[in-house]
XYZ file of C-alpha atoms in Angstrom:
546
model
C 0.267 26.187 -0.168
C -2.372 27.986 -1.403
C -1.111 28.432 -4.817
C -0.159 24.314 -5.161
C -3.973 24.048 -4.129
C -4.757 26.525 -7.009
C -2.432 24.436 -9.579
C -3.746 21.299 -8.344
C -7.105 22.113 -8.704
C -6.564 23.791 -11.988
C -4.962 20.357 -13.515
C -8.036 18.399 -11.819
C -10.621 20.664 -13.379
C -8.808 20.369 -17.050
C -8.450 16.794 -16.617
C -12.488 16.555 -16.278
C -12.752 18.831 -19.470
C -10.619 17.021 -21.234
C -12.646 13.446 -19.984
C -16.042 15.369 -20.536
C -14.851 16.569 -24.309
C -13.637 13.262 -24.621
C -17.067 11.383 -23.591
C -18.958 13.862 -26.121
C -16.359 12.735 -28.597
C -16.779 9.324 -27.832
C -20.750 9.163 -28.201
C -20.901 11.205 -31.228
C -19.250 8.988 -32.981
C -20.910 5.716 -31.387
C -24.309 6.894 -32.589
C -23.229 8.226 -36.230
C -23.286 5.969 -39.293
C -19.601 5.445 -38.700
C -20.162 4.248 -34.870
C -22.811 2.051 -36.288
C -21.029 0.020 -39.370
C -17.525 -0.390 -37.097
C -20.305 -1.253 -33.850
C -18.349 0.089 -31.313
C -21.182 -0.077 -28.920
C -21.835 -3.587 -29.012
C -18.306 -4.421 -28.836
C -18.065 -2.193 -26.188
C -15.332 0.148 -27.124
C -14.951 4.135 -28.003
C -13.475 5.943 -30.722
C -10.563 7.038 -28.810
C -9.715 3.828 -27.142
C -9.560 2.688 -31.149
C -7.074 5.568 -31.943
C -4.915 4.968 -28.738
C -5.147 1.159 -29.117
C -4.126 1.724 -33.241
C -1.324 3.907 -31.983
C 0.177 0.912 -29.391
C 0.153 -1.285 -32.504
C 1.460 0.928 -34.809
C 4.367 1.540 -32.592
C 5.318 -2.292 -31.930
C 5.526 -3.403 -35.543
C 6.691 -0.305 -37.079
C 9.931 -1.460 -37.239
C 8.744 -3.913 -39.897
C 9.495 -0.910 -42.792
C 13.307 -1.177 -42.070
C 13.609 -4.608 -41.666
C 11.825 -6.367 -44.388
C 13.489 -3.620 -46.793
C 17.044 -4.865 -45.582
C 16.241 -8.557 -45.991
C 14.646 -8.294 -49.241
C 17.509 -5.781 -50.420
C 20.062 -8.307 -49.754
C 18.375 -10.394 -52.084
C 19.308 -8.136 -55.056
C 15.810 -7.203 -56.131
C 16.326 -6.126 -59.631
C 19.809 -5.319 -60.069
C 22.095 -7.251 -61.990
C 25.655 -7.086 -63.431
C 24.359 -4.991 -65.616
C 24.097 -2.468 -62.802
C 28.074 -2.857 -62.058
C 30.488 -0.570 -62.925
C 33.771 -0.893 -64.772
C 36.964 1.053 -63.933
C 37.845 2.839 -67.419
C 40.956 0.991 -67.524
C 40.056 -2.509 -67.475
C 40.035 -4.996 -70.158
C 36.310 -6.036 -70.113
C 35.677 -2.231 -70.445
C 38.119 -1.113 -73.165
C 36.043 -4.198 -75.015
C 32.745 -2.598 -74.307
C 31.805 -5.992 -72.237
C 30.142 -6.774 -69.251
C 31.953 -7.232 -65.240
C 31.526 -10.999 -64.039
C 29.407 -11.676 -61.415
C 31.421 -11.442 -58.719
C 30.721 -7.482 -59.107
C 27.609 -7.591 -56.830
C 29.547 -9.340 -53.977
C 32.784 -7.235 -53.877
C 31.298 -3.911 -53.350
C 30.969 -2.464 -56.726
C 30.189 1.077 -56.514
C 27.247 0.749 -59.289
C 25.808 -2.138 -58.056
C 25.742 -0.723 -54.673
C 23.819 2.439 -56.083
C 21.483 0.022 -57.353
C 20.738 -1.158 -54.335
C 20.597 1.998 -52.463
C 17.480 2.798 -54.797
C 16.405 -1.250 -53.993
C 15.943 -0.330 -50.705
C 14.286 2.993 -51.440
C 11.702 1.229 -52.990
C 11.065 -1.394 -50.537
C 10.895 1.368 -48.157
C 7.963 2.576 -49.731
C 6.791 -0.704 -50.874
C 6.172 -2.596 -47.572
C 5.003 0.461 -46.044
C 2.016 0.889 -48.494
C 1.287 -2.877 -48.794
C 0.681 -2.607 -44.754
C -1.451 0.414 -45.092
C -3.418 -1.187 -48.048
C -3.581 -4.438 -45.796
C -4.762 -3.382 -42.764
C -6.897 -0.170 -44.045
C -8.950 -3.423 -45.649
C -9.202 -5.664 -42.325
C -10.838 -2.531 -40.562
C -13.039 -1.429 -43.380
C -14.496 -4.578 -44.799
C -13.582 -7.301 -41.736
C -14.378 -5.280 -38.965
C -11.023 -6.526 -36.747
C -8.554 -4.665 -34.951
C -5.794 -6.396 -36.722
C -2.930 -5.236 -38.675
C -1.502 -6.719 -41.734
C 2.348 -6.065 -43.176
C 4.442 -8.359 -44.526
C 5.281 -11.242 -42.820
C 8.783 -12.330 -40.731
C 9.975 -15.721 -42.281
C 8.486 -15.736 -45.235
C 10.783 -12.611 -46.485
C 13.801 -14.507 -45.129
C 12.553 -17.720 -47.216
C 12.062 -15.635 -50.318
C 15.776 -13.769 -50.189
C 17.953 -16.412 -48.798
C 16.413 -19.560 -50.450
C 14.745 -19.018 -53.499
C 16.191 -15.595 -54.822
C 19.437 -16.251 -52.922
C 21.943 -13.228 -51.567
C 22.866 -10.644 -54.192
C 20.513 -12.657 -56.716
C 22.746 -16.021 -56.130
C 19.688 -18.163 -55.749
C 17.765 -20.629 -58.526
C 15.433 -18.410 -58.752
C 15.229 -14.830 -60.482
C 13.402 -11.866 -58.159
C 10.761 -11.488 -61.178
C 9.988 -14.941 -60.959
C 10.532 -15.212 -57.432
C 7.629 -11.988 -56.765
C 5.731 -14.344 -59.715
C 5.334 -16.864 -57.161
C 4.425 -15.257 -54.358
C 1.750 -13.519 -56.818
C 0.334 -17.017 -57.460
C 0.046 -18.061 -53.692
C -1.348 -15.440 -52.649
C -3.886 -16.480 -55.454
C -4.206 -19.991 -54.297
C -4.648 -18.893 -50.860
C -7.709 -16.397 -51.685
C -9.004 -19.595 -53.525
C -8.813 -21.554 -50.399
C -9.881 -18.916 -48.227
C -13.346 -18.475 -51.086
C -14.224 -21.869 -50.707
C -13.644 -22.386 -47.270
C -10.925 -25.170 -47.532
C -8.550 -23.062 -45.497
C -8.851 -24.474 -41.958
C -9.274 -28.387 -43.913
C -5.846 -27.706 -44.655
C -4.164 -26.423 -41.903
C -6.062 -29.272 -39.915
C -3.873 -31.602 -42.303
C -0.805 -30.804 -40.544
C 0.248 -32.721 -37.999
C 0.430 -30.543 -34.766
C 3.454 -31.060 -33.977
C 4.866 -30.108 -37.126
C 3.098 -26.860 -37.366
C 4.575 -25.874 -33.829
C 8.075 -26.859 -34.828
C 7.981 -24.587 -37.788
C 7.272 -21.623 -36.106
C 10.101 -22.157 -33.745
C 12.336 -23.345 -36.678
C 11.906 -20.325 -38.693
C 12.147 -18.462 -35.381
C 15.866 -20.073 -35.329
C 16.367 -19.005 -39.083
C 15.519 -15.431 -38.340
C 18.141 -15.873 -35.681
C 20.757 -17.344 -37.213
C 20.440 -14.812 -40.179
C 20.534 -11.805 -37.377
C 23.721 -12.730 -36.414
C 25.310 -12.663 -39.409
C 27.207 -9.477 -41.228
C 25.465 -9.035 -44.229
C 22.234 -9.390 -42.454
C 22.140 -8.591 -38.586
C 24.772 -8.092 -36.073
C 27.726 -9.918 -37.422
C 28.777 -12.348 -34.228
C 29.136 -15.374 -36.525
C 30.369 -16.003 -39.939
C 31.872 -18.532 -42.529
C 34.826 -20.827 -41.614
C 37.017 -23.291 -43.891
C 37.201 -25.895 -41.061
C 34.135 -25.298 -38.787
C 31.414 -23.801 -41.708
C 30.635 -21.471 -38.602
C 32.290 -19.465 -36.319
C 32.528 -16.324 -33.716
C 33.620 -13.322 -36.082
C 32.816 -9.984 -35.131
C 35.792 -8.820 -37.057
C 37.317 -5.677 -37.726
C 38.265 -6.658 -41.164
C 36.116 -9.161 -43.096
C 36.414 -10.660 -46.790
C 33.533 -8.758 -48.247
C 32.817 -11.338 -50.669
C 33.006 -15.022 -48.372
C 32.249 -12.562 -45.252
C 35.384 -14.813 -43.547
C 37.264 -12.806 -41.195
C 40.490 -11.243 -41.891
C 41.552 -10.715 -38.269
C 40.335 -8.640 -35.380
C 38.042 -11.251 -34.028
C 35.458 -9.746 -31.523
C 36.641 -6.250 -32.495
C 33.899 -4.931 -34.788
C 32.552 -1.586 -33.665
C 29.362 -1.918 -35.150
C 28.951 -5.345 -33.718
C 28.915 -3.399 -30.538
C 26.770 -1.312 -30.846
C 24.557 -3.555 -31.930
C 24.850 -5.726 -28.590
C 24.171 -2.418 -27.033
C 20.789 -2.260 -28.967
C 20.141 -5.731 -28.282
C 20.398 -5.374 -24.665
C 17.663 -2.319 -24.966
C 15.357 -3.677 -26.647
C 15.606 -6.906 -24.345
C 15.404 -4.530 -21.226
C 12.236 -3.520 -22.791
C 10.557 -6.520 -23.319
C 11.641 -7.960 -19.974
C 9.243 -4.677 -18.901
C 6.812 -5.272 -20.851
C 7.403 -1.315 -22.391
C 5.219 -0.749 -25.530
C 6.665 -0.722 -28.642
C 9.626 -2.658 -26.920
C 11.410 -3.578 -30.545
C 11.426 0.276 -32.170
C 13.701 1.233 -29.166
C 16.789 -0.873 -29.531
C 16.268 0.110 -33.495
C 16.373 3.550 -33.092
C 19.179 4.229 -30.348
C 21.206 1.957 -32.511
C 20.441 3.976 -35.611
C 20.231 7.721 -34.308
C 24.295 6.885 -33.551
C 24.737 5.422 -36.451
C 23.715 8.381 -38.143
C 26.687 10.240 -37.054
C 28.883 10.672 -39.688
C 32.846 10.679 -39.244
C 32.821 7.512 -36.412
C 33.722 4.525 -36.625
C 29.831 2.751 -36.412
C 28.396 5.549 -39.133
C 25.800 4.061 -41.667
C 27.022 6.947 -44.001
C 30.884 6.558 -44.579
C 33.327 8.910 -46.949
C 32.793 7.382 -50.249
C 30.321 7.958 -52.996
C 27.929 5.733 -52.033
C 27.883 7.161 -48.273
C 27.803 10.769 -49.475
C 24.969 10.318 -51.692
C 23.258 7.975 -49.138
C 23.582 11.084 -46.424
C 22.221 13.660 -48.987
C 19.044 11.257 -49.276
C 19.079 11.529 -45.908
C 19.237 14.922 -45.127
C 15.797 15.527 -46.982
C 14.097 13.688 -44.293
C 10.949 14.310 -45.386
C 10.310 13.268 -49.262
C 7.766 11.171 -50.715
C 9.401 8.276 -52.346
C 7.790 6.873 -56.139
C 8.566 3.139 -56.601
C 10.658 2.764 -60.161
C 12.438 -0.138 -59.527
C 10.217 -3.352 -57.978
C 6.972 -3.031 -58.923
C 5.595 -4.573 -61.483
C 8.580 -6.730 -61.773
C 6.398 -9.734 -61.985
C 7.602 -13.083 -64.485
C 6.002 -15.968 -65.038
C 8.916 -17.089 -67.294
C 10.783 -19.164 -64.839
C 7.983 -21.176 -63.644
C 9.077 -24.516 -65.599
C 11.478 -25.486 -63.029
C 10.647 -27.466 -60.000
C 12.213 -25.151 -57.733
C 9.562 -22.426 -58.198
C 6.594 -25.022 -57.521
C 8.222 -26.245 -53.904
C 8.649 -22.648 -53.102
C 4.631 -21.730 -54.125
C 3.580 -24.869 -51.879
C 6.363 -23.477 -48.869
C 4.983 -19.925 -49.130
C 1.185 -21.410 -49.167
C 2.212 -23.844 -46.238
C 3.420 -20.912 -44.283
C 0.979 -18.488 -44.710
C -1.460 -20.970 -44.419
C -0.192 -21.982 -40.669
C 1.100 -18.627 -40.181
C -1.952 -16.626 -40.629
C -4.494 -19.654 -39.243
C -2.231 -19.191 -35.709
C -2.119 -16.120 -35.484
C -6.042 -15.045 -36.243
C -7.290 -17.942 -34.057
C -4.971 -16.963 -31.121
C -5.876 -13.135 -31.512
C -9.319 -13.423 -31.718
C -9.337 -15.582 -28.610
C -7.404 -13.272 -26.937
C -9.727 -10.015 -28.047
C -12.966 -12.591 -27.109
C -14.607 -12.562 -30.299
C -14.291 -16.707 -30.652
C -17.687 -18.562 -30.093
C -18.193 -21.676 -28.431
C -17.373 -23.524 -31.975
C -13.807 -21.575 -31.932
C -15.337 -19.200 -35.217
C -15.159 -15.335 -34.592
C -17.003 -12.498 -36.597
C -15.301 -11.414 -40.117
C -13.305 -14.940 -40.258
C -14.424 -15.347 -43.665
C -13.687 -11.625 -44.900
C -10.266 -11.868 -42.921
C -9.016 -14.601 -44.742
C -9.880 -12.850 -47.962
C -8.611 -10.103 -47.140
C -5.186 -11.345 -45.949
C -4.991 -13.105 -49.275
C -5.748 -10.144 -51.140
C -2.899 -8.067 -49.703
C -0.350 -10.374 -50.504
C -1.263 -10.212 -54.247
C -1.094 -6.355 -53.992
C 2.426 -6.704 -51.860
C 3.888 -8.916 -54.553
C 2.666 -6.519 -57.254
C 4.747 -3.665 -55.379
C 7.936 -5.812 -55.046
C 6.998 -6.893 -51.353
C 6.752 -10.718 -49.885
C 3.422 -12.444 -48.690
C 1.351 -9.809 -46.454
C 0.015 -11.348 -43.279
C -1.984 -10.554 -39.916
C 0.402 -9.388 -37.547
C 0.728 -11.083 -33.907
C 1.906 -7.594 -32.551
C -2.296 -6.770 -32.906
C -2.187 -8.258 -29.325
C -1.046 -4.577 -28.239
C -3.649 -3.081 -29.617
C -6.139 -5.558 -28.011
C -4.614 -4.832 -24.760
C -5.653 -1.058 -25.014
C -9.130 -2.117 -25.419
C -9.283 -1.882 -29.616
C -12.032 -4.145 -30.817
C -13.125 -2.682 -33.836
C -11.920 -2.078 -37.425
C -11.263 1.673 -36.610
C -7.949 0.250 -35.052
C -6.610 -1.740 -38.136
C -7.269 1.358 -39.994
C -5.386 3.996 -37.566
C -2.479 1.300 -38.008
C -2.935 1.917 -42.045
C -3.125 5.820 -41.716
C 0.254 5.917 -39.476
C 1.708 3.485 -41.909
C 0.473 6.467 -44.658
C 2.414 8.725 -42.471
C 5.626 7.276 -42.409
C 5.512 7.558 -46.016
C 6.885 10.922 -46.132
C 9.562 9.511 -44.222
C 11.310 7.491 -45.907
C 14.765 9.117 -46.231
C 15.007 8.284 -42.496
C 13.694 4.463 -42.780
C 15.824 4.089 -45.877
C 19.365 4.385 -44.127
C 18.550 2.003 -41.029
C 21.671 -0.013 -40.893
C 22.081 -4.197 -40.298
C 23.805 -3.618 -37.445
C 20.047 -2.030 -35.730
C 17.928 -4.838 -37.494
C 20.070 -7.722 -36.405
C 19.033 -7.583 -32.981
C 15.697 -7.400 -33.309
C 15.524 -10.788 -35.528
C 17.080 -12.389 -32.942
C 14.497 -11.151 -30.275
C 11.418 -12.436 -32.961
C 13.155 -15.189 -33.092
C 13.293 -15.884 -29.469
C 9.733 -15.047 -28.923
C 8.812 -17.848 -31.302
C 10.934 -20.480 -29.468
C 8.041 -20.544 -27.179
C 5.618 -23.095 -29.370
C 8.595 -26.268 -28.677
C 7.007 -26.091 -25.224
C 3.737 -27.368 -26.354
C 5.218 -30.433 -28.160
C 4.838 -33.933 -26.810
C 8.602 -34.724 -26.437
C 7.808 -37.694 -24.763
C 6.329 -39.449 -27.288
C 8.824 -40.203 -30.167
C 6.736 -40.363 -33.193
C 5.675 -36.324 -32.379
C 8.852 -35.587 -31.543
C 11.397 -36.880 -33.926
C 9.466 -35.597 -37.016
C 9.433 -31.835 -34.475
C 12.970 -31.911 -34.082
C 13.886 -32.574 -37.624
C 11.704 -29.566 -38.745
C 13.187 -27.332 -36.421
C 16.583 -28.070 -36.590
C 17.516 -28.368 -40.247
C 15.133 -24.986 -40.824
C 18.933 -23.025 -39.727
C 21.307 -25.743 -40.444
C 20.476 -26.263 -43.919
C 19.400 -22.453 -44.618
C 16.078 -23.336 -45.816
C 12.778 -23.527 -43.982
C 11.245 -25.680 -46.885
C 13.969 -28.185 -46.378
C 13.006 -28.609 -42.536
C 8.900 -28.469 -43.089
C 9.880 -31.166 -45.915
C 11.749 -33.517 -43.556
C 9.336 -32.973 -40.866
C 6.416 -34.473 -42.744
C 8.306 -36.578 -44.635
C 9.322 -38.566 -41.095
C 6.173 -38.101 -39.866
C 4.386 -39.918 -42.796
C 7.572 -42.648 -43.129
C 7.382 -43.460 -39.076
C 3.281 -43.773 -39.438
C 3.387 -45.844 -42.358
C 5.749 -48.111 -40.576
C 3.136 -48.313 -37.429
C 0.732 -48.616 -40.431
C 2.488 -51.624 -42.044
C 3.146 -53.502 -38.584
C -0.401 -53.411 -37.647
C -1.626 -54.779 -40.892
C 0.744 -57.587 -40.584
C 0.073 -58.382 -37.147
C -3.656 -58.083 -37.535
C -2.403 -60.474 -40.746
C -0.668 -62.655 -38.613
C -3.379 -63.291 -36.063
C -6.171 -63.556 -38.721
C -4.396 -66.493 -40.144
C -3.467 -67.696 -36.629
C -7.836 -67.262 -36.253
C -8.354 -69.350 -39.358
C -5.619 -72.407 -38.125
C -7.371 -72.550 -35.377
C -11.022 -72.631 -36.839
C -10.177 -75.375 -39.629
C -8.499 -77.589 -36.990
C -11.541 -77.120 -34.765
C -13.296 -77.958 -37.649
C -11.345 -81.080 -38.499
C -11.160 -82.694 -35.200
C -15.195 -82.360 -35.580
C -15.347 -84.221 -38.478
C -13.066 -86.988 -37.748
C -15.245 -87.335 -34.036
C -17.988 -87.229 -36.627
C -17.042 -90.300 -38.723
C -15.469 -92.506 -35.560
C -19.124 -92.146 -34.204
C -20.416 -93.880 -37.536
């Protein structure tokens, strides 16, 4: 007994050194020139609640470095049929020409490398455009938020404008040339303070049916093979069905039999359930989890789920691998930048989609955060608004100059808040993990679909939750809502659904517009019957009296 007495008081007395070292800590820095410029007095925080509360955000968007590599990878990126290889004894070889095409959707073994080093670089690429992103929001805004690049918008930018494997209308130069110029137009706003004018522009209802709709696009692309998880896929007769397959046409992706009998798919469930157990307990960091118990088995080579299989490809993926610590150089996407393309009308509808959603995107989520974190006043402003939009602007230039999609604030921030980080010292522990995990990426790099599926069907869920604050009731809201959220999946294209959402909208006002005029028409003229009558019937009195 006496010795548990001895322990006990042993851990008590260390805990007090560590709280006393801690609380020395914690005012040194509150009264040096750093405590002073991040004002961690007045906002009532300490230099290690910032680290800890950095940490907590750090770990629940982390898992943006895998996934927005594997989306924008399936776009292509670069690589082109020039990257395909020939087998020495074909005819377009023996002719010194060039493969068709179809080379970058049947597995060729060159275009495949090409793509391996894609991803490499995208790796390294959204992982440095999140450090440069939020080391700026602490250092010149002062805010506790995090910046990477954004969920939606990289769907948007692979599936709809460069298309999969490059199959788009728009080239990934051209495509990166776009986002460039947004993210220029959206500084401009944010400069002369037209930013929240145009957000205010949107109907309501519109801009909380696209956040669910994309949230059903990031969904929908999660469960797919290419993508995510693989549970549905292409039919002939139904366009969509339950796959899951064992074998699978690895150009359509239609199933070749074995329905429900894909190991990987498994495992991926398996992942999905984890990281769903997680958030139902409200565990930190809830989506790395699923990721990484999905991936660590993955990584086992010589099963039927491994990420590195026995062919060229796989063995030189797994020697990447093995490095696991190596500090990648971007040689592929950046400065890939075009401005070539930008005579065709499908560039200018994607600039105004990407502005529309960042716009809405980043409005939301600063607003809602800095409510949350208690920095609004009683006019709905907070401190470093002005700088934050910049600043979010900013980073998108410098993602799309690295290869990356638009850069925005991240809603995951809220973790951070909730460990008490109210300063910009959090935002930049976020960038100087992010700087970390740079001499990591050998281990980010071979994260396979099967791990990132489930977890954009999770963001998507949590971004179902804005339909609840639409007026259902009322048709003219809600028609023009359900338009925008539903063809956002259906039609593969969020532009399409924000498109036919405002297009209703302004049709179905016009038409309230137009039958008010003519009734206000109608009983004007009814008005002036009635006064020239009255008027008559005076006159005629008039000249009886005579």
């Amino acid at each position: 007994m006496g010795g548990g007495t001895g322990t006990g008081q042993g851990e008590t007395g260390g805990g007090r050194s560590w709280r006393r070292a801690e609380a020395v800590l914690n005012r040194a820095v509150a009264t040096s020139p750093v405590g002073r410029y991040f004002d961690i007095e007045h906002r009532k925080s300490s230099f290690t609640k910032e680290l800890r509360a950095g940490a907590a955000t750090f770990l629940t968007m982390v898992y943006i470095i895998s996934v927005n590599a594997t989306i924008l990878t399936n776009s292509g990126g670069p690589c082109s049929v020039h990257d395909c290889t020939l087998p020495s004894n074909s005819s377009a070889s023996a002719a010194g020409g060039l493969p068709g095409p179809e080379c970058k959707f049947d597995g060729n073994p060159g275009y495949q490398r090409c793509l391996s080093r894609t991803k490499n670089d995208l790796v390294v690429a959204t992982a440095v455009a999140a450090m440069v992103g939020s080391f700026a929001m602490g250092s010149f805004a002062n805010l506790p938020l995090a910046l990477a690049p954004g969920m939606g918008t990289n769907a948007y930018f692979t599936y709809n404008m460069v298309g999969f494997h490059g199959s788009g209308h728009v080239p990934y130069g051209t495509a990166l040339a776009a986002v460039m110029l947004e993210g220029c137009l959206f500084l401009a706003l944010s400069v002369l303070g037209l930013r929240a004018k145009l957000a205010r522009l949107i109907p309501r209802s519109i801009r909380l049916a696209s956040a669910a709709g994309i949230g059903l696009f990031l969904a929908f692309t999660g469960l797919q093979a290419n993508q995510g998880v693989g549970l549905v896929g292409p039919s002939s007769s139904t366009l969509v069905t339950l796959t899951a397959c064992a074998k699978i046409d690895a150009a359509t992706g239609e199933c070749h039999g074995g329905t429900m009998e894909s190991p990987t798919f498994w495992l991926g469930a398996a992942g999905f359930l984890v990281t769903a157990a997680c958030l139902s307990w409200e565990v930190k960091g809830s989506m790395i989890y699923g990721i990484v118990f999905v991936t660590l088995i993955s990584w086992i080579r010589g099963t039927s789920v491994t990420v590195f299989p026995n062919t060229p490809l796989g063995n030189s993926s797994y020697a990447y691998f093995k490095k696991v610590v190596d500090l990648h150089i971007i040689r592929s996407t950046a400065g890939k930048i075009s401005f070539s393309g930008f005579n065709r009308s499908e560039v200018w509808m994607a600039v105004v989609t990407l502005l529309y959603v960042d716009i809405l995107d980043t409005t939301g989520s600063m607003y809602s955060m800095a409510e949350y974190g208690g920095f609004t006043d009683e006019n709905g402003s907070f401190e470093g608004e002005y700088r934050a939009f910049i600043v979010d602007a900013s980073s998108t230039i410098v993602g799309s100059a690295l290869g990356t999609t638009t850069v925005t604030t991240y809603i995951e921030s809220t973790a951070g808040l909730r460990e008490g980080g109210r300063t910009g010292l959090t935002a930049i522990t976020v960038a100087l993990l992010f700087l970390v995990s740079l001499f990591f990426a050998p281990l980010f790099t071979n994260v396979p679909p099967w791990a990132i599926g489930p977890s954009l069907v999770l963001v998507g869920m949590m971004m179902m939750k804005m339909v609840k604050e639409i007026e259902w009731s009322d048709a003219k809201t809600a028609v023009p809502a359900f338009l925008t959220l539903i063809l956002m999946p259906l039609t593969y294209s969020i532009a399409y659904g924000i498109i036919a959402g405002i297009g209703t909208h302004i049709a179905l006002h016009l038409l309230e517009y137009a039958m008010a005029v003519y009734r206000w028409a109608l009983k004007t003229s009814h008005n002036t019957r009635n006064q020239l009558g009255s008027e008559t019937s005076q006159a005629e009195a008039a000249a009886a009296a005579v």
